[in-house]
Amino acid sequence: MFEKKSNLLSSKDFTKEEILKIMKKAEKMLPYARKEKVSDEMKGKVLATLFYEPSTRTRFSFETAMLRLGGSVISNAQMKETSSAKKGESLSDTGRVVSCFADIIAMRHSEAGSVAELAKGATVPVINAGDGANDHPTQGLLDAFTIFKEFGGVDGLTVGMVGDLKNGRVPHSQCELLKNFKGLKFVFVSPKELAMPREIVNKLKNCGHEVFETVDLDKVIGELDVLACTRIQQERFASENEYLQYKGVYVIDAGLMKLLKKTAIVMHPLPRIDELLPEVDSDLRAKYFEQVTNGVAVRMAAMEMWL
Ligand code: NCD
């Protein structure tokens, strides 16, 4: 089990028991995330959010979570441009310095492994808020929480992941967390060049899950319990032209929604570009705005457990 003062760096580190513990705690946090209750449990505690890469939801979500627990926040959303990173300070030194100000750190960066690098110098817990195409554990946890809320568990579900499965850190985190449960069927829908990394596919199979890969969403959408969409990750491509080859390759619209089971749910970490049309928003199966509130609850739970 995780101990106090450890970091939350990777979705790979979790056991089923730990995930279940967070799910339970997040459930208790929902009334606070929904602004129905207030807490002063973290009074006097300071969260630092260090973002070297753009964010709307994740940074605000961490900050809201800390504020709703009665704590305070120091924040830099433009670490790359305006912090001492610009002068050449190492991530590890930045971690050590920010630890003198804050009790816990949430950090996002465009390079895989960079959050772990900062954590080497930090003397307070560090939470990975997304490192390149690698991992985004708290997003994966809030996605798992959303599935738990809707289905009461994840065992035996058919989970479809659609989009840029190669570069999307969110589908990677979802797989690493969901692999801990039993008898899932993973349906991966992507262009061949943007397929889920082999390492993850093999890991899922070794854990006893079924994996099916295809380029055709319309052929498989009808069997899914969860349709987890993601955007094509433009910033991970070498050129605009390469991105344009894949832009708009999948578009979830009202027509496709007719093929989805009545009991299924649609998730998306957001932001969406053109892969999920606003006409889907009023469908009761669309859970992506609810996910935003779920994320606050999950991050409240995570900060309570890690701090
Ligand atoms: C995701 C991310 O940053 O990885 N967004 C988020 O955290 N809600 C997904 C994305 O940017 O496509």
Coordinates of N, CA, C and O and ligand atoms in Angstrom, one line a residue, residues 53-54 57-58 108 136 139 169-170 230-231 233 235 268-271 299, ligand 1:
E53 N 2.9 22.8 -19.7 CA 2.2 22.4 -20.9 C 0.7 22.9 -20.7 O 0.3 22.9 -19.5
P54 N 0.0 23.3 -21.7 CA -1.3 23.9 -21.6 C -2.3 23.0 -20.8 O -2.2 21.7 -20.9
R57 N -8.7 22.1 -17.6 CA -9.4 21.3 -16.6 C -8.4 20.8 -15.5 O -8.7 21.0 -14.3
T58 N -7.3 20.2 -15.9 CA -6.5 19.5 -14.9 C -6.0 20.5 -13.8 O -6.1 20.2 -12.6
R108 N 2.6 19.2 -14.6 CA 2.4 18.7 -16.0 C 3.6 19.2 -16.9 O 4.1 20.3 -16.8
H136 N -1.1 9.9 -17.3 CA -1.9 11.0 -16.7 C -2.8 10.3 -15.6 O -4.0 10.1 -15.8
Q139 N -6.3 11.5 -14.3 CA -7.3 11.4 -15.4 C -7.8 9.9 -15.5 O -9.0 9.7 -15.5
R169 N -1.9 10.1 -23.7 CA -1.5 9.5 -22.4 C -2.8 9.0 -21.6 O -2.7 8.1 -20.8
V170 N -3.9 9.6 -21.9 CA -5.1 9.2 -21.2 C -5.5 7.7 -21.5 O -5.7 6.9 -20.5
T230 N -10.9 10.1 -27.5 CA -9.8 11.0 -27.2 C -9.5 11.8 -28.5 O -9.8 11.3 -29.6
R231 N -8.9 12.9 -28.4 CA -8.6 13.7 -29.6 C -7.3 13.2 -30.2 O -6.4 12.6 -29.5
Q233 N -3.7 13.8 -31.0 CA -2.8 14.6 -30.2 C -1.9 15.5 -31.1 O -0.7 15.1 -31.2
E235 N -0.1 18.1 -30.9 CA 1.2 18.5 -30.4 C 2.3 17.4 -30.4 O 3.5 17.7 -30.2
H268 N -14.9 11.3 -22.4 CA -13.9 12.1 -23.2 C -13.2 12.9 -22.1 O -13.9 13.6 -21.3
P269 N -11.9 12.9 -22.1 CA -11.2 13.8 -21.1 C -11.3 15.2 -21.4 O -11.1 16.1 -20.5
L270 N -11.7 15.6 -22.6 CA -11.7 16.9 -23.1 C -10.3 17.5 -23.1 O -9.5 17.1 -22.2
P271 N -9.9 18.5 -23.9 CA -10.7 19.2 -24.8 C -11.0 18.3 -26.1 O -10.2 17.5 -26.5
R299 N -9.5 14.0 -7.2 CA -8.3 14.8 -6.8 C -8.3 15.2 -5.4 O -7.3 15.2 -4.7
Ligands
NCD1 C1 -6.1 15.3 -21.6 C2 -4.6 15.5 -21.4 O1 -4.1 16.6 -21.1 O2 -3.9 14.5 -21.6 N1 -6.8 16.4 -21.1 C3 -7.1 16.5 -19.8 O3 -6.3 16.3 -18.9 N2 -8.4 16.6 -19.4 C4 -6.5 14.9 -23.0 C5 -6.0 15.7 -24.1 O4 -5.4 16.8 -24.0 O5 -6.3 15.3 -25.2

